[in-house]
Amino acid sequence: MTEKPSLNGDEDGAWLTESRSQSQIALSSDANETNNGDRPAWDSKIQYVLAQVGFSVGLGNVWRFPYLCHQNGGGAFMLLYVFLLVVVGVPLFFMELAAGQSIRQGSIGVWKHISPKLSGIGYSSCLVCFYVALYYNVIIAWSLFYMGNSFQYPLPWENCPIDVTTNDTVKECAQSSATSYFWFRKALNISNSIEESGEFNSITTGCLLAAWTIVSLAMIKGIKSSAKVMYFSSVFPYVVLFIFLIRGLTLDGAIEGITFMFYPRLEIWGNMQVWRQAATQVFFALGLGYGSVIAYSSYNPVQNNCHKDALLVSGINFMTSVLASLVVFVILGFRAKNIAKSCVAENIGLLNSMWLQKQDQHGWPRFNMSEPTSVSVSDYREWYSHYGATLGLNVTDCNLEEEMNKGVEGTGLAFIAFTEVMALFPASPFWSALFFLMLLNLGMSTMFGTMQGILTPLMDNFKLLERHRTLLTVCSCALGFLLGLLFTQRSGNYFVAMFDDYSATLPLIIVVIFETISVSWIYGTDRFFDDIEDMLKWRPPVVYKYLWKYVCLLAMIGLLAASLLRMVFKRPTYTAWNESTASEMTLEYPGWALAMIVLLIVFASLPVPIGYIYSTLQHRRLLHAESVEGDSKEVNRDLYTKCSSVEQLDFNSHQATPEEDGVRPRTTFLPVGGEHYRLLPQQEEEQDEEEEQDTGV
């Protein structure tokens, strides 16, 4: 592949000019040649950082990390997460940033540049990005629906509706809660299982169309248009999180929530499933393997300090997770405290009736029955610890910790737990609109990066698509909307859970494993260090060499093995909503759904072996064609000799040394899988006649 000129000044340009003047010719494909002068670029460093932060900081930081931290040892899980982030996450993130910035291509072009046999890695990344974009935009559509319903008072999920036929509260709502009923029945109109598809939800379909329209308009001019949106979509969520934190700290139960969140339970370090969950969260939090990190970094100038960017973005990502955890648990602490207070008031009411019936023969001390809500949870718990054994089953201990242990994650946290709390706030519509506007911006900034991971590699490798950038963007969004209709039917929420749990995890792990092998073992860490040194003008610490070659690779292989074993020994399940009992239940996926899961994983992983096989066959076909052509043109073939990438570098160093012309030969990313040819010296009289001519193959 022809070396692409970098953007770091005349020095590299002179080196490339000198190389071409010596008739060093590389076999290349027009699809991979990029005119860097025409390649888009970030207007400023802050724009690039906001884009990377906006992509990596997503909905998972708000509703996945706090749940994992809460369920797996609190502060102990956080320490484990930081350890894996430093040892595995940051090195892999730095590797993707450096590769994209050096080669200045999308994910397909980067790995194809190292070796044509590795081009399938980039195509797998594109497929996984498309999977994620399909269901991720559905979550954004739900956020749009809730935000639209926030502009009314009282909030529609604040109270249960009345059944006009019986003039009583709707049974499903009375058996669950107003927020659960609104989510499952009004927003989703959900079926009882994934096998009951039902009709399309017209409201969700309209919101999905609006979500894809927003993405299309923001992406229509590439990074020039999406980067401007990032100034708001990446910064606004932090403003909202700080507002909610300040408001939450004033609530009763906030301290209990924070204490419960960060209390360390070190025994979890012996549980391998906790290590698997921490590694998976690190993996997804940084957006590794999607190709979006590579795409964004490819628009940087070559001399940009990508190592500093890796540390900065990783640090911001982790601190955002901590901030979101604080917000979530002060809110959940307030919610649990309110539930416990209601429990105390209800139980005191039961005790009051028992006393009135003269059933206080055990000599229980009596509370102030005129003000049952004035009794604190701690006082009631202390009383219950002394006399609870003599009470009936109808009187409970109103345990605050039990309420906190009912961990809520994902859509349940955002659309049920948080909506329930915001309905208790004064000026509840304002807080509700603010919260869902934050979710909308978190989702959109991640969607922009996900779509960039699809569009950039395709435009870099297919010039026809690059010339029709706008049409490609619009068609991609239209296709995403049409396929996304799968998630707008009554069983759509179950398909969202399926895609979220299985469509991306295994394929992305496989992609990152091959990325690590490509850089550390095929291309070579020493050569990669040379490229980074040429960009940054300093050599990275040698510890990265061993982290890439051994620690990261073994960690990703271990994560892949653990994920596969979990799927094999634990049949995949999903959580369904039963309308008759108004409760959630765990069901196993039917056979056709399991086949769909397998096909999603296989289709996303297939490009890796297909790319290898295709490139191998092409190489053999080329060798065969050369041998046939050589028989008829033996005289011309004698003028050429085949050399390797390393020999070409040696040839360059002999042709242009610093002592001879003051030009420093630049060590650049050379394709391992490509073939290079140089012209042998011809007879002296022929050189005199053709001295000024360029020779090419």
mmCIF file of N, CA, C and O in Angstrom, residues 150-228:
data_model
loop_
_atom_site.group_PDB
_atom_site.id
_atom_site.type_symbol
_atom_site.label_atom_id
_atom_site.label_comp_id
_atom_site.label_asym_id
_atom_site.label_seq_id
_atom_site.Cartn_x
_atom_site.Cartn_y
_atom_site.Cartn_z
ATOM 1 N N SER A 150 -43.191 14.763 29.840
ATOM 2 C CA SER A 150 -42.801 15.469 31.066
ATOM 3 C C SER A 150 -43.399 16.866 31.150
ATOM 4 O O SER A 150 -43.413 17.457 32.228
ATOM 5 N N PHE A 151 -43.897 17.385 30.033
ATOM 6 C CA PHE A 151 -44.406 18.755 30.019
ATOM 7 C C PHE A 151 -45.901 18.794 30.355
ATOM 8 O O PHE A 151 -46.714 19.344 29.618
ATOM 9 N N GLN A 152 -46.258 18.174 31.455
ATOM 10 C CA GLN A 152 -47.629 18.231 31.952
ATOM 11 C C GLN A 152 -47.620 17.999 33.453
ATOM 12 O O GLN A 152 -46.708 17.378 33.999
ATOM 13 N N TYR A 153 -48.626 18.543 34.100
ATOM 14 C CA TYR A 153 -48.702 18.417 35.556
ATOM 15 C C TYR A 153 -50.114 17.997 35.946
ATOM 16 O O TYR A 153 -51.085 18.599 35.490
ATOM 17 N N PRO A 154 -50.247 16.955 36.759
ATOM 18 C CA PRO A 154 -49.171 16.114 37.277
ATOM 19 C C PRO A 154 -48.612 15.199 36.194
ATOM 20 O O PRO A 154 -49.233 15.021 35.134
ATOM 21 N N LEU A 155 -47.462 14.614 36.464
ATOM 22 C CA LEU A 155 -46.843 13.715 35.496
ATOM 23 C C LEU A 155 -47.750 12.510 35.267
ATOM 24 O O LEU A 155 -48.393 12.013 36.202
ATOM 25 N N PRO A 156 -47.839 12.020 34.049
ATOM 26 C CA PRO A 156 -48.782 10.933 33.737
ATOM 27 C C PRO A 156 -48.478 9.629 34.457
ATOM 28 O O PRO A 156 -49.356 8.760 34.529
ATOM 29 N N TRP A 157 -47.259 9.466 34.971
ATOM 30 C CA TRP A 157 -46.912 8.244 35.699
ATOM 31 C C TRP A 157 -46.964 8.462 37.218
ATOM 32 O O TRP A 157 -46.479 7.633 37.983
ATOM 33 N N GLU A 158 -47.541 9.577 37.647
ATOM 34 C CA GLU A 158 -47.578 9.869 39.078
ATOM 35 C C GLU A 158 -48.687 9.113 39.796
ATOM 36 O O GLU A 158 -48.530 8.702 40.951
ATOM 37 N N ASN A 159 -49.820 8.903 39.126
ATOM 38 C CA ASN A 159 -50.959 8.219 39.739
ATOM 39 C C ASN A 159 -51.485 7.137 38.804
ATOM 40 O O ASN A 159 -51.334 7.223 37.579
ATOM 41 N N CYS A 160 -52.102 6.129 39.397
ATOM 42 C CA CYS A 160 -52.698 5.062 38.607
ATOM 43 C C CYS A 160 -53.977 5.556 37.942
ATOM 44 O O CYS A 160 -54.737 6.326 38.538
ATOM 45 N N PRO A 161 -54.234 5.134 36.720
ATOM 46 C CA PRO A 161 -55.472 5.553 36.033
ATOM 47 C C PRO A 161 -56.694 4.806 36.582
ATOM 48 O O PRO A 161 -56.564 3.779 37.258
ATOM 49 N N ILE A 162 -57.851 5.323 36.254
ATOM 50 C CA ILE A 162 -59.109 4.721 36.684
ATOM 51 C C ILE A 162 -59.726 3.944 35.523
ATOM 52 O O ILE A 162 -59.800 4.424 34.390
ATOM 53 N N ASP A 163 -60.165 2.732 35.812
ATOM 54 C CA ASP A 163 -60.859 1.910 34.815
ATOM 55 C C ASP A 163 -62.303 2.405 34.711
ATOM 56 O O ASP A 163 -63.071 2.333 35.679
ATOM 57 N N VAL A 164 -62.664 2.918 33.544
ATOM 58 C CA VAL A 164 -63.981 3.534 33.386
ATOM 59 C C VAL A 164 -65.112 2.510 33.500
ATOM 60 O O VAL A 164 -66.250 2.853 33.848
ATOM 61 N N THR A 165 -64.821 1.264 33.209
ATOM 62 C CA THR A 165 -65.875 0.243 33.273
ATOM 63 C C THR A 165 -66.223 -0.127 34.713
ATOM 64 O O THR A 165 -67.380 -0.391 35.037
ATOM 65 N N THR A 166 -65.219 -0.153 35.582
ATOM 66 C CA THR A 166 -65.449 -0.519 36.982
ATOM 67 C C THR A 166 -65.382 0.672 37.918
ATOM 68 O O THR A 166 -65.663 0.530 39.114
ATOM 69 N N ASN A 167 -64.960 1.812 37.385
ATOM 70 C CA ASN A 167 -64.787 3.021 38.198
ATOM 71 C C ASN A 167 -63.840 2.771 39.368
ATOM 72 O O ASN A 167 -64.026 3.292 40.474
ATOM 73 N N ASP A 168 -62.850 1.970 39.111
ATOM 74 C CA ASP A 168 -61.855 1.642 40.126
ATOM 75 C C ASP A 168 -60.465 1.720 39.492
ATOM 76 O O ASP A 168 -60.328 1.794 38.275
ATOM 77 N N THR A 169 -59.433 1.674 40.321
ATOM 78 C CA THR A 169 -58.060 1.715 39.818
ATOM 79 C C THR A 169 -57.779 0.513 38.931
ATOM 80 O O THR A 169 -58.215 -0.613 39.226
ATOM 81 N N VAL A 170 -57.094 0.746 37.828
ATOM 82 C CA VAL A 170 -56.728 -0.344 36.919
ATOM 83 C C VAL A 170 -55.970 -1.414 37.705
ATOM 84 O O VAL A 170 -55.024 -1.114 38.444
ATOM 85 N N LYS A 171 -56.418 -2.661 37.565
ATOM 86 C CA LYS A 171 -55.880 -3.750 38.376
ATOM 87 C C LYS A 171 -54.373 -3.913 38.214
ATOM 88 O O LYS A 171 -53.641 -4.093 39.193
ATOM 89 N N GLU A 172 -53.902 -3.864 36.973
ATOM 90 C CA GLU A 172 -52.463 -4.047 36.717
ATOM 91 C C GLU A 172 -51.641 -2.981 37.418
ATOM 92 O O GLU A 172 -50.562 -3.252 37.946
ATOM 93 N N CYS A 173 -52.139 -1.753 37.444
ATOM 94 C CA CYS A 173 -51.432 -0.656 38.105
ATOM 95 C C CYS A 173 -51.496 -0.800 39.617
ATOM 96 O O CYS A 173 -50.510 -0.555 40.327
ATOM 97 N N ALA A 174 -52.658 -1.191 40.140
ATOM 98 C CA ALA A 174 -52.818 -1.343 41.584
ATOM 99 C C ALA A 174 -51.921 -2.442 42.133
ATOM 100 O O ALA A 174 -51.432 -2.354 43.269
ATOM 101 N N GLN A 175 -51.681 -3.480 41.338
ATOM 102 C CA GLN A 175 -50.848 -4.590 41.793
ATOM 103 C C GLN A 175 -49.355 -4.302 41.682
ATOM 104 O O GLN A 175 -48.548 -5.012 42.281
ATOM 105 N N SER A 176 -49.004 -3.294 40.901
ATOM 106 C CA SER A 176 -47.575 -2.971 40.740
ATOM 107 C C SER A 176 -47.314 -1.569 41.274
ATOM 108 O O SER A 176 -47.227 -1.346 42.476
ATOM 109 N N SER A 177 -47.176 -0.596 40.392
ATOM 110 C CA SER A 177 -47.001 0.812 40.775
ATOM 111 C C SER A 177 -47.348 1.668 39.568
ATOM 112 O O SER A 177 -47.407 1.177 38.427
ATOM 113 N N ALA A 178 -47.553 2.942 39.813
ATOM 114 C CA ALA A 178 -47.929 3.845 38.720
ATOM 115 C C ALA A 178 -46.819 3.953 37.684
ATOM 116 O O ALA A 178 -47.077 3.965 36.470
ATOM 117 N N THR A 179 -45.553 4.012 38.136
ATOM 118 C CA THR A 179 -44.429 4.146 37.201
ATOM 119 C C THR A 179 -44.221 2.870 36.395
ATOM 120 O O THR A 179 -43.938 2.920 35.198
ATOM 121 N N SER A 180 -44.358 1.706 37.050
ATOM 122 C CA SER A 180 -44.214 0.436 36.324
ATOM 123 C C SER A 180 -45.319 0.280 35.294
ATOM 124 O O SER A 180 -45.078 -0.170 34.166
ATOM 125 N N TYR A 181 -46.555 0.648 35.688
ATOM 126 C CA TYR A 181 -47.678 0.529 34.761
ATOM 127 C C TYR A 181 -47.474 1.433 33.549
ATOM 128 O O TYR A 181 -47.700 1.004 32.412
ATOM 129 N N PHE A 182 -47.035 2.660 33.766
ATOM 130 C CA PHE A 182 -46.852 3.575 32.645
ATOM 131 C C PHE A 182 -45.766 3.069 31.706
ATOM 132 O O PHE A 182 -45.897 3.168 30.473
ATOM 133 N N TRP A 183 -44.687 2.516 32.262
ATOM 134 C CA TRP A 183 -43.584 2.024 31.435
ATOM 135 C C TRP A 183 -43.999 0.807 30.618
ATOM 136 O O TRP A 183 -43.851 0.776 29.394
ATOM 137 N N PHE A 184 -44.532 -0.201 31.298
ATOM 138 C CA PHE A 184 -44.822 -1.448 30.608
ATOM 139 C C PHE A 184 -46.093 -1.383 29.755
ATOM 140 O O PHE A 184 -46.168 -2.023 28.703
ATOM 141 N N ARG A 185 -47.085 -0.626 30.203
ATOM 142 C CA ARG A 185 -48.346 -0.647 29.481
ATOM 143 C C ARG A 185 -48.518 0.538 28.548
ATOM 144 O O ARG A 185 -48.980 0.391 27.421
ATOM 145 N N LYS A 186 -48.172 1.758 29.000
ATOM 146 C CA LYS A 186 -48.382 2.945 28.174
ATOM 147 C C LYS A 186 -47.249 3.164 27.173
ATOM 148 O O LYS A 186 -47.480 3.451 26.001
ATOM 149 N N ALA A 187 -45.995 3.049 27.653
ATOM 150 C CA ALA A 187 -44.852 3.302 26.766
ATOM 151 C C ALA A 187 -44.597 2.133 25.824
ATOM 152 O O ALA A 187 -44.427 2.312 24.619
ATOM 153 N N LEU A 188 -44.573 0.910 26.370
ATOM 154 C CA LEU A 188 -44.211 -0.268 25.564
ATOM 155 C C LEU A 188 -45.418 -1.066 25.102
ATOM 156 O O LEU A 188 -45.346 -1.737 24.071
ATOM 157 N N ASN A 189 -46.507 -1.039 25.880
ATOM 158 C CA ASN A 189 -47.643 -1.937 25.657
ATOM 159 C C ASN A 189 -47.129 -3.358 25.444
ATOM 160 O O ASN A 189 -47.429 -4.036 24.454
ATOM 161 N N ILE A 190 -46.339 -3.805 26.386
ATOM 162 C CA ILE A 190 -45.509 -4.999 26.237
ATOM 163 C C ILE A 190 -46.334 -6.271 26.270
ATOM 164 O O ILE A 190 -47.385 -6.341 26.918
ATOM 165 N N SER A 191 -45.859 -7.277 25.548
ATOM 166 C CA SER A 191 -46.491 -8.595 25.553
ATOM 167 C C SER A 191 -45.939 -9.419 26.707
ATOM 168 O O SER A 191 -44.981 -9.024 27.379
ATOM 169 N N ASN A 192 -46.516 -10.587 26.927
ATOM 170 C CA ASN A 192 -46.106 -11.420 28.063
ATOM 171 C C ASN A 192 -44.824 -12.201 27.807
ATOM 172 O O ASN A 192 -44.221 -12.708 28.750
ATOM 173 N N SER A 193 -44.409 -12.308 26.558
ATOM 174 C CA SER A 193 -43.170 -13.033 26.250
ATOM 175 C C SER A 193 -42.684 -12.601 24.877
ATOM 176 O O SER A 193 -43.395 -11.934 24.123
ATOM 177 N N ILE A 194 -41.480 -13.039 24.541
ATOM 178 C CA ILE A 194 -40.892 -12.692 23.251
ATOM 179 C C ILE A 194 -41.606 -13.408 22.112
ATOM 180 O O ILE A 194 -41.520 -12.987 20.950
ATOM 181 N N GLU A 195 -42.322 -14.472 22.423
ATOM 182 C CA GLU A 195 -43.025 -15.234 21.387
ATOM 183 C C GLU A 195 -44.331 -14.569 20.970
ATOM 184 O O GLU A 195 -44.897 -14.916 19.943
ATOM 185 N N GLU A 196 -44.816 -13.618 21.777
ATOM 186 C CA GLU A 196 -46.032 -12.883 21.433
ATOM 187 C C GLU A 196 -45.623 -11.527 20.862
ATOM 188 O O GLU A 196 -45.416 -10.574 21.594
ATOM 189 N N SER A 197 -45.501 -11.462 19.555
ATOM 190 C CA SER A 197 -44.971 -10.240 18.945
ATOM 191 C C SER A 197 -45.970 -9.092 19.019
ATOM 192 O O SER A 197 -45.664 -7.999 19.480
ATOM 193 N N GLY A 198 -47.181 -9.312 18.576
ATOM 194 C CA GLY A 198 -48.183 -8.264 18.620
ATOM 195 C C GLY A 198 -47.968 -7.214 17.548
ATOM 196 O O GLY A 198 -47.050 -7.286 16.721
ATOM 197 N N GLU A 199 -48.805 -6.177 17.585
ATOM 198 C CA GLU A 199 -48.735 -5.134 16.561
ATOM 199 C C GLU A 199 -47.645 -4.123 16.893
ATOM 200 O O GLU A 199 -47.071 -4.130 17.990
ATOM 201 N N PHE A 200 -47.372 -3.223 15.949
ATOM 202 C CA PHE A 200 -46.386 -2.182 16.160
ATOM 203 C C PHE A 200 -46.955 -1.101 17.083
ATOM 204 O O PHE A 200 -48.150 -0.790 17.047
ATOM 205 N N ASN A 201 -46.076 -0.528 17.897
ATOM 206 C CA ASN A 201 -46.434 0.591 18.765
ATOM 207 C C ASN A 201 -46.236 1.877 17.967
ATOM 208 O O ASN A 201 -45.103 2.255 17.659
ATOM 209 N N SER A 202 -47.334 2.525 17.604
ATOM 210 C CA SER A 202 -47.246 3.689 16.714
ATOM 211 C C SER A 202 -46.476 4.845 17.347
ATOM 212 O O SER A 202 -45.717 5.543 16.663
ATOM 213 N N ILE A 203 -46.644 5.052 18.654
ATOM 214 C CA ILE A 203 -45.950 6.167 19.319
ATOM 215 C C ILE A 203 -44.444 5.919 19.342
ATOM 216 O O ILE A 203 -43.643 6.803 19.022
ATOM 217 N N THR A 204 -44.049 4.695 19.701
ATOM 218 C CA THR A 204 -42.618 4.353 19.713
ATOM 219 C C THR A 204 -42.032 4.444 18.312
ATOM 220 O O THR A 204 -40.887 4.893 18.131
ATOM 221 N N THR A 205 -42.795 4.029 17.309
ATOM 222 C CA THR A 205 -42.319 4.109 15.923
ATOM 223 C C THR A 205 -42.074 5.555 15.519
ATOM 224 O O THR A 205 -41.061 5.871 14.881
ATOM 225 N N GLY A 206 -42.980 6.431 15.873
ATOM 226 C CA GLY A 206 -42.791 7.851 15.569
ATOM 227 C C GLY A 206 -41.583 8.441 16.272
ATOM 228 O O GLY A 206 -40.822 9.227 15.678
ATOM 229 N N CYS A 207 -41.392 8.072 17.534
ATOM 230 C CA CYS A 207 -40.214 8.564 18.274
ATOM 231 C C CYS A 207 -38.924 8.010 17.680
ATOM 232 O O CYS A 207 -37.891 8.707 17.642
ATOM 233 N N LEU A 208 -38.955 6.756 17.205
ATOM 234 C CA LEU A 208 -37.770 6.174 16.571
ATOM 235 C C LEU A 208 -37.434 6.915 15.282
ATOM 236 O O LEU A 208 -36.253 7.180 14.989
ATOM 237 N N LEU A 209 -38.454 7.263 14.505
ATOM 238 C CA LEU A 209 -38.226 8.041 13.286
ATOM 239 C C LEU A 209 -37.606 9.400 13.620
ATOM 240 O O LEU A 209 -36.676 9.859 12.941
ATOM 241 N N ALA A 210 -38.095 10.031 14.676
ATOM 242 C CA ALA A 210 -37.534 11.319 15.092
ATOM 243 C C ALA A 210 -36.079 11.166 15.530
ATOM 244 O O ALA A 210 -35.225 12.013 15.217
ATOM 245 N N ALA A 211 -35.770 10.077 16.245
ATOM 246 C CA ALA A 211 -34.396 9.854 16.712
ATOM 247 C C ALA A 211 -33.439 9.674 15.540
ATOM 248 O O ALA A 211 -32.341 10.254 15.512
ATOM 249 N N TRP A 212 -33.836 8.864 14.545
ATOM 250 C CA TRP A 212 -32.972 8.655 13.386
ATOM 251 C C TRP A 212 -32.847 9.925 12.548
ATOM 252 O O TRP A 212 -31.803 10.172 11.935
ATOM 253 N N THR A 213 -33.893 10.737 12.531
ATOM 254 C CA THR A 213 -33.815 12.011 11.810
ATOM 255 C C THR A 213 -32.796 12.941 12.454
ATOM 256 O O THR A 213 -32.006 13.598 11.757
ATOM 257 N N ILE A 214 -32.779 12.988 13.787
ATOM 258 C CA ILE A 214 -31.801 13.819 14.503
ATOM 259 C C ILE A 214 -30.383 13.349 14.198
ATOM 260 O O ILE A 214 -29.484 14.149 13.924
ATOM 261 N N VAL A 215 -30.173 12.030 14.229
ATOM 262 C CA VAL A 215 -28.841 11.481 13.944
ATOM 263 C C VAL A 215 -28.425 11.815 12.516
ATOM 264 O O VAL A 215 -27.275 12.216 12.266
ATOM 265 N N SER A 216 -29.342 11.659 11.577
ATOM 266 C CA SER A 216 -29.027 11.931 10.176
ATOM 267 C C SER A 216 -28.642 13.394 9.963
ATOM 268 O O SER A 216 -27.652 13.693 9.278
ATOM 269 N N LEU A 217 -29.402 14.316 10.544
ATOM 270 C CA LEU A 217 -29.102 15.739 10.377
ATOM 271 C C LEU A 217 -27.775 16.114 11.030
ATOM 272 O O LEU A 217 -27.032 16.954 10.506
ATOM 273 N N ALA A 218 -27.471 15.498 12.158
ATOM 274 C CA ALA A 218 -26.220 15.816 12.851
ATOM 275 C C ALA A 218 -25.004 15.231 12.140
ATOM 276 O O ALA A 218 -23.900 15.784 12.239
ATOM 277 N N MET A 219 -25.195 14.112 11.421
ATOM 278 C CA MET A 219 -24.066 13.424 10.787
ATOM 279 C C MET A 219 -23.931 13.758 9.304
ATOM 280 O O MET A 219 -22.994 13.293 8.667
ATOM 281 N N ILE A 220 -24.824 14.552 8.762
ATOM 282 C CA ILE A 220 -24.915 14.690 7.308
ATOM 283 C C ILE A 220 -23.675 15.337 6.705
ATOM 284 O O ILE A 220 -23.329 15.088 5.547
ATOM 285 N N LYS A 221 -22.974 16.160 7.451
ATOM 286 C CA LYS A 221 -21.737 16.788 6.981
ATOM 287 C C LYS A 221 -20.497 16.180 7.630
ATOM 288 O O LYS A 221 -19.441 16.804 7.644
ATOM 289 N N GLY A 222 -20.628 14.979 8.167
ATOM 290 C CA GLY A 222 -19.478 14.332 8.799
ATOM 291 C C GLY A 222 -19.147 14.976 10.124
ATOM 292 O O GLY A 222 -20.022 15.484 10.842
ATOM 293 N N ILE A 223 -17.871 14.977 10.484
ATOM 294 C CA ILE A 223 -17.471 15.533 11.775
ATOM 295 C C ILE A 223 -17.645 17.045 11.822
ATOM 296 O O ILE A 223 -17.688 17.634 12.901
ATOM 297 N N LYS A 224 -17.741 17.684 10.676
ATOM 298 C CA LYS A 224 -17.930 19.139 10.660
ATOM 299 C C LYS A 224 -19.269 19.522 11.289
ATOM 300 O O LYS A 224 -19.372 20.552 11.956
ATOM 301 N N SER A 225 -20.295 18.690 11.073
ATOM 302 C CA SER A 225 -21.602 18.991 11.653
ATOM 303 C C SER A 225 -21.777 18.339 13.018
ATOM 304 O O SER A 225 -22.266 18.973 13.959
ATOM 305 N N SER A 226 -21.358 17.061 13.165
ATOM 306 C CA SER A 226 -21.549 16.378 14.445
ATOM 307 C C SER A 226 -20.699 16.991 15.548
ATOM 308 O O SER A 226 -21.108 17.012 16.714
ATOM 309 N N ALA A 227 -19.503 17.516 15.203
ATOM 310 C CA ALA A 227 -18.628 18.092 16.223
ATOM 311 C C ALA A 227 -19.248 19.329 16.859
ATOM 312 O O ALA A 227 -19.051 19.592 18.049
ATOM 313 N N LYS A 228 -19.998 20.085 16.081
ATOM 314 C CA LYS A 228 -20.642 21.277 16.639
ATOM 315 C C LYS A 228 -21.727 20.896 17.639
ATOM 316 O O LYS A 228 -21.937 21.565 18.655
#
